[in-house]
C-alpha cells in the first residue's frame, strides 16, 4: 500500500538551508507534498526542477511570498489553504531570515524594520492565518532559530533595535531572532495539546546567503562551522524528534541534537514579554494597514 504524502508548508526554502532540506526530503521513500513561498517563483521552480526528483511520488508547489509585504502573506496563506483542501498540514517550517541592519525606513511605511518583518512579524502573521488548519491537522511547527538569541542582554532595548531607521549599534539580527523565539514560546502556549512547536538551530553555516544584506561574512574556517547539508540535517531532526523534555518550556533543539538547557535562553521565557511581541491577527492588520 502506498504511503500517504506528508504536507510541508515552508518559508525560506528557495535557497540555502531550506532548499537543501527539501532536497533531502525529496530523496526519501516517504512521499511529500511541498507548498513553498518564494519571492522569485520562476528561479525557485527552475532550481527544484533541476533536482530531477521523482514527481510521481512527490509534489511541489511554489507560490509568491514577499515577507516584507503582509498582503502577500495573506495571499500565500489563501493559496496554501486552497491547495491543502481537506488534507492536513503535517509541518509548518518557518525558516526565512535576513541579516540586515535596521537603519532604513520600514517596508510600506511600517514603523518596524524589514528584518523585524521577515524574521518575526510576517511569519507570526502567517501562523495566525493558518492556525485553524494547523490545529485541525495537529501540525508540527518548526521554527529555525539561532544561537544569536544570546546576543540580547537587555530585552527592554528591543523596541529601539528593531524599529525602522534605528541608529542602534546592537545587532538587529540578534534582536529579531530573540523576538522570533519569544514567538515560538507564545505559540507553544497557544497551541498546547494541539500542535508541537520546536525551535532549532542549524549551527554556524558559512555557506548560506544569510549575510548577503550586510558586509559581514561568516568564517568558513571556524571550528564550529558546518556545511549546508549538515545544517539541513540539524533542522530535519526537529521534524522527527519525539523525545520532548518533561519541561514544556524546553523547546530548543541544538545543532548537535541536544535539548538546550533553559538557562541559555532564560530571557525569552518571560510570558509578559512573549505576549508583548506576539500581537493578534487583528492587531497586526490594524497597525500595518492590511485589510483582512
Short mmCIF file of C-alpha atoms in Angstrom, two decimals:
data_model
loop_
_atom_site.label_atom_id
_atom_site.label_comp_id
_atom_site.label_asym_id
_atom_site.label_seq_id
_atom_site.Cartn_x
_atom_site.Cartn_y
_atom_site.Cartn_z
CA UNK A 1 0.00 0.00 0.00
CA UNK A 2 1.40 3.40 -0.98
CA UNK A 3 2.32 5.78 1.83
CA UNK A 4 0.21 8.88 2.28
CA UNK A 5 2.12 12.02 1.33
CA UNK A 6 3.07 14.34 4.18
CA UNK A 7 2.49 18.03 3.55
CA UNK A 8 5.17 20.60 4.35
CA UNK A 9 4.41 24.33 4.15
CA UNK A 10 7.66 26.29 4.14
CA UNK A 11 9.17 29.75 4.11
CA UNK A 12 12.82 30.29 3.31
CA UNK A 13 13.12 27.19 1.12
CA UNK A 14 14.14 28.78 -2.19
CA UNK A 15 17.86 28.62 -1.41
CA UNK A 16 20.40 27.75 1.26
CA UNK A 17 19.36 25.57 4.18
CA UNK A 18 15.67 25.45 3.27
CA UNK A 19 16.38 24.36 -0.29
CA UNK A 20 18.81 21.71 0.93
CA UNK A 21 16.26 20.43 3.47
CA UNK A 22 13.61 20.00 0.77
CA UNK A 23 16.22 18.34 -1.46
CA UNK A 24 16.98 15.80 1.26
CA UNK A 25 13.29 15.06 1.81
CA UNK A 26 12.77 14.61 -1.94
CA UNK A 27 15.34 11.81 -1.80
CA UNK A 28 13.33 9.86 0.78
CA UNK A 29 10.95 7.00 0.08
CA UNK A 30 8.26 8.77 2.11
CA UNK A 31 6.16 10.88 -0.32
CA UNK A 32 5.95 14.61 0.39
CA UNK A 33 3.80 17.46 -0.80
CA UNK A 34 5.60 20.79 -0.55
CA UNK A 35 3.96 24.21 -0.57
CA UNK A 36 6.72 26.79 -0.70
CA UNK A 37 6.59 30.57 -0.55
CA UNK A 38 9.24 32.40 -2.59
CA UNK A 39 9.97 35.92 -3.81
CA UNK A 40 11.18 34.69 -7.20
CA UNK A 41 8.93 31.78 -8.11
CA UNK A 42 10.42 31.25 -11.58
CA UNK A 43 14.01 30.88 -10.37
CA UNK A 44 12.91 28.73 -7.44
CA UNK A 45 10.88 26.45 -9.72
CA UNK A 46 13.86 26.05 -12.06
CA UNK A 47 16.14 25.19 -9.14
CA UNK A 48 13.83 22.44 -7.90
CA UNK A 49 13.23 21.14 -11.43
CA UNK A 50 16.99 20.78 -11.70
CA UNK A 51 16.94 18.21 -8.90
CA UNK A 52 15.18 15.69 -11.18
CA UNK A 53 13.16 14.38 -8.25
CA UNK A 54 10.52 11.67 -8.61
CA UNK A 55 7.41 13.72 -9.43
CA UNK A 56 5.27 10.59 -9.44
CA UNK A 57 5.96 10.31 -5.70
CA UNK A 58 6.45 13.91 -4.58
CA UNK A 59 4.60 17.11 -5.47
CA UNK A 60 5.88 20.65 -5.14
CA UNK A 61 4.00 23.93 -5.44
CA UNK A 62 5.61 27.37 -5.32
CA UNK A 63 3.57 30.48 -4.62
CA UNK A 64 4.68 34.14 -4.43
CA UNK A 65 5.64 35.33 -0.95
CA UNK A 66 7.44 38.53 -0.01
CA UNK A 67 7.75 38.62 3.76
CA UNK A 68 8.30 42.37 3.83
CA UNK A 69 4.77 42.73 2.44
CA UNK A 70 1.98 41.36 4.65
CA UNK A 71 -0.53 41.41 1.80
CA UNK A 72 1.49 38.71 0.03
CA UNK A 73 1.43 36.73 3.29
CA UNK A 74 -2.37 36.86 3.15
CA UNK A 75 -2.41 35.69 -0.46
CA UNK A 76 0.09 32.92 0.22
CA UNK A 77 -1.97 31.64 3.14
CA UNK A 78 -5.09 31.57 0.97
CA UNK A 79 -3.32 29.71 -1.82
CA UNK A 80 -1.87 27.29 0.72
CA UNK A 81 -5.25 26.50 2.26
CA UNK A 82 -6.79 26.04 -1.19
CA UNK A 83 -4.03 23.63 -2.20
CA UNK A 84 -4.25 21.68 1.08
CA UNK A 85 -8.02 21.42 0.77
CA UNK A 86 -9.42 18.75 3.06
CA UNK A 87 -5.95 17.39 3.71
CA UNK A 88 -3.52 18.10 6.54
CA UNK A 89 -0.54 20.34 7.08
CA UNK A 90 1.92 17.98 8.72
CA UNK A 91 4.73 20.50 9.10
CA UNK A 92 4.97 24.29 9.02
CA UNK A 93 8.61 25.23 8.51
CA UNK A 94 9.43 28.84 9.38
CA UNK A 95 12.95 29.20 8.03
CA UNK A 96 13.08 32.57 6.27
CA UNK A 97 15.54 35.10 7.70
CA UNK A 98 17.68 38.06 6.73
CA UNK A 99 20.72 39.51 8.47
CA UNK A 100 20.16 43.19 7.80
CA UNK A 101 20.54 46.24 9.99
CA UNK A 102 17.56 48.41 10.86
CA UNK A 103 18.78 51.81 9.69
CA UNK A 104 16.46 52.07 6.66
CA UNK A 105 12.77 53.09 6.51
CA UNK A 106 10.33 50.27 7.19
CA UNK A 107 8.59 48.43 4.33
CA UNK A 108 5.36 50.01 3.09
CA UNK A 109 5.56 52.78 5.66
CA UNK A 110 5.77 50.44 8.65
CA UNK A 111 7.37 51.69 11.85
CA UNK A 112 9.21 48.37 12.03
CA UNK A 113 12.35 47.38 10.13
CA UNK A 114 12.45 44.92 7.26
CA UNK A 115 14.44 42.48 9.42
CA UNK A 116 11.67 42.50 12.04
CA UNK A 117 9.04 41.86 9.38
CA UNK A 118 10.92 39.00 7.73
CA UNK A 119 12.38 37.32 10.80
CA UNK A 120 9.30 37.55 13.01
CA UNK A 121 6.16 39.54 12.24
CA UNK A 122 5.23 38.13 8.83
CA UNK A 123 5.85 34.51 9.80
CA UNK A 124 3.96 35.08 13.06
CA UNK A 125 1.10 36.51 10.97
CA UNK A 126 1.24 33.51 8.62
CA UNK A 127 0.85 31.19 11.62
CA UNK A 128 -2.23 33.16 12.68
CA UNK A 129 -3.72 32.81 9.20
CA UNK A 130 -3.10 29.06 9.12
CA UNK A 131 -3.98 28.46 12.76
CA UNK A 132 -7.31 26.71 12.27
CA UNK A 133 -5.85 24.25 9.78
CA UNK A 134 -2.74 23.73 11.93
CA UNK A 135 -4.88 22.86 14.95
CA UNK A 136 -7.11 20.59 12.88
CA UNK A 137 -4.02 18.86 11.45
CA UNK A 138 -2.19 18.65 14.79
CA UNK A 139 0.79 20.02 12.88
CA UNK A 140 4.37 20.33 13.99
CA UNK A 141 5.69 23.89 13.73
CA UNK A 142 9.46 24.08 13.22
CA UNK A 143 10.96 27.49 13.93
CA UNK A 144 14.53 27.83 12.68
CA UNK A 145 16.25 29.85 15.36
CA UNK A 146 19.84 30.78 16.14
CA UNK A 147 22.37 30.90 18.93
CA UNK A 148 22.37 34.64 18.18
CA UNK A 149 19.46 34.96 20.64
CA UNK A 150 22.13 35.01 23.34
CA UNK A 151 23.27 38.38 21.98
CA UNK A 152 20.31 40.11 23.64
CA UNK A 153 21.19 41.06 27.20
CA UNK A 154 18.53 43.69 27.89
CA UNK A 155 15.09 42.98 26.36
CA UNK A 156 13.92 46.50 27.27
CA UNK A 157 16.07 47.75 24.36
CA UNK A 158 14.41 45.52 21.74
CA UNK A 159 11.89 48.05 20.51
CA UNK A 160 14.56 50.60 19.66
CA UNK A 161 16.68 47.93 17.99
CA UNK A 162 14.02 46.67 15.57
CA UNK A 163 12.21 49.88 14.65
CA UNK A 164 12.77 51.29 11.19
CA UNK A 165 15.56 53.83 10.77
CA UNK A 166 17.09 52.65 14.02
CA UNK A 167 20.51 54.06 14.81
CA UNK A 168 21.42 51.28 17.23
CA UNK A 169 24.83 49.69 17.08
CA UNK A 170 23.45 46.46 18.51
CA UNK A 171 22.62 43.56 16.22
CA UNK A 172 19.18 43.73 14.62
CA UNK A 173 19.63 40.06 13.69
CA UNK A 174 20.09 39.00 17.32
CA UNK A 175 17.15 41.18 18.37
CA UNK A 176 14.77 39.83 15.72
CA UNK A 177 15.80 36.20 16.31
CA UNK A 178 15.27 36.76 20.05
CA UNK A 179 11.76 38.06 19.31
CA UNK A 180 11.17 35.12 16.97
CA UNK A 181 11.99 32.75 19.86
CA UNK A 182 9.58 34.67 22.08
CA UNK A 183 7.04 33.88 19.36
CA UNK A 184 7.87 30.17 19.39
CA UNK A 185 7.23 30.07 23.14
CA UNK A 186 3.99 32.03 22.69
CA UNK A 187 2.70 29.66 20.02
CA UNK A 188 3.69 26.67 22.16
CA UNK A 189 1.42 28.04 24.90
CA UNK A 190 -1.39 28.93 22.48
CA UNK A 191 -1.38 25.55 20.75
CA UNK A 192 -0.77 23.36 23.80
CA UNK A 193 -2.26 19.92 23.32
CA UNK A 194 -2.91 20.59 19.62
CA UNK A 195 0.42 21.25 17.87
CA UNK A 196 4.07 20.65 18.69
CA UNK A 197 6.36 23.67 18.44
CA UNK A 198 10.10 23.12 18.14
CA UNK A 199 12.79 25.77 17.82
CA UNK A 200 16.03 24.54 16.26
CA UNK A 201 19.44 25.94 15.48
CA UNK A 202 21.14 24.65 12.32
CA UNK A 203 24.50 25.76 13.68
CA UNK A 204 27.08 28.11 12.20
CA UNK A 205 26.66 27.74 8.43
CA UNK A 206 29.00 29.94 6.34
CA UNK A 207 27.63 28.63 3.03
CA UNK A 208 24.19 30.28 3.09
CA UNK A 209 23.03 33.59 1.67
CA UNK A 210 22.05 34.91 5.11
CA UNK A 211 24.69 37.68 5.30
CA UNK A 212 24.02 38.94 1.77
CA UNK A 213 22.36 42.12 3.05
CA UNK A 214 25.36 43.02 5.22
CA UNK A 215 29.09 43.34 4.87
CA UNK A 216 29.60 40.61 7.46
CA UNK A 217 30.95 37.28 6.35
CA UNK A 218 30.83 34.08 8.39
CA UNK A 219 34.26 32.48 8.81
CA UNK A 220 34.47 29.31 6.75
CA UNK A 221 37.36 28.01 8.83
CA UNK A 222 35.59 28.49 12.17
CA UNK A 223 35.99 25.32 14.29
CA UNK A 224 32.22 25.09 14.79
CA UNK A 225 31.32 25.73 11.14
CA UNK A 226 29.01 23.22 9.46
CA UNK A 227 28.19 22.57 5.83
CA UNK A 228 24.79 23.40 4.36
CA UNK A 229 23.82 19.68 4.19
CA UNK A 230 24.79 19.27 7.85
CA UNK A 231 22.74 22.33 8.80
CA UNK A 232 19.73 20.96 6.93
CA UNK A 233 20.09 17.66 8.79
CA UNK A 234 20.01 19.57 12.08
CA UNK A 235 16.70 21.15 11.06
CA UNK A 236 15.31 17.81 9.89
CA UNK A 237 15.85 16.37 13.36
CA UNK A 238 13.25 18.87 14.57
CA UNK A 239 10.76 17.22 12.17
CA UNK A 240 11.12 13.78 13.71
CA UNK A 241 12.26 14.03 17.32
CA UNK A 242 9.59 12.94 19.76
CA UNK A 243 11.70 12.72 22.92
CA UNK A 244 10.40 16.04 24.21
CA UNK A 245 11.68 17.08 27.65
CA UNK A 246 9.21 16.96 30.52
CA UNK A 247 9.53 20.72 30.92
CA UNK A 248 7.30 22.22 28.18
CA UNK A 249 9.44 25.36 28.03
CA UNK A 250 12.46 23.36 26.88
CA UNK A 251 11.70 23.60 23.16
CA UNK A 252 15.11 24.49 21.68
CA UNK A 253 16.97 21.74 19.80
CA UNK A 254 20.66 22.43 19.23
CA UNK A 255 22.61 21.74 16.06
CA UNK A 256 24.32 18.86 17.84
CA UNK A 257 21.00 17.22 18.64
CA UNK A 258 20.52 18.07 22.31
CA UNK A 259 17.73 19.98 24.01
CA UNK A 260 19.27 23.25 25.15
CA UNK A 261 19.01 23.93 28.91
CA UNK A 262 16.54 26.72 29.61
CA UNK A 263 19.10 28.89 31.35
CA UNK A 264 20.74 29.52 27.96
CA UNK A 265 17.64 31.36 26.71
CA UNK A 266 16.04 32.23 30.03
CA UNK A 267 15.28 35.82 29.00
CA UNK A 268 12.85 34.52 26.34
CA UNK A 269 10.77 32.69 28.97
CA UNK A 270 9.12 35.88 30.26
CA UNK A 271 5.45 35.38 29.38
CA UNK A 272 4.69 39.11 29.54
CA UNK A 273 7.48 39.70 27.03
CA UNK A 274 6.12 36.92 24.82
CA UNK A 275 2.67 38.50 24.90
CA UNK A 276 4.07 41.95 24.09
CA UNK A 277 5.86 40.78 20.95
CA UNK A 278 3.15 38.43 19.69
CA UNK A 279 0.26 40.62 18.51
CA UNK A 280 -3.03 39.12 17.44
CA UNK A 281 -4.03 38.82 13.80
CA UNK A 282 -6.36 41.81 14.13
CA UNK A 283 -3.72 43.91 15.87
CA UNK A 284 -1.21 43.21 13.08
CA UNK A 285 -3.69 44.11 10.37
CA UNK A 286 -4.70 47.32 12.13
CA UNK A 287 -1.16 48.53 12.85
CA UNK A 288 0.21 47.60 9.43
CA UNK A 289 -2.82 48.83 7.45
CA UNK A 290 -3.64 45.43 5.97
CA UNK A 291 -7.25 44.75 5.04
CA UNK A 292 -8.39 41.26 6.01
#
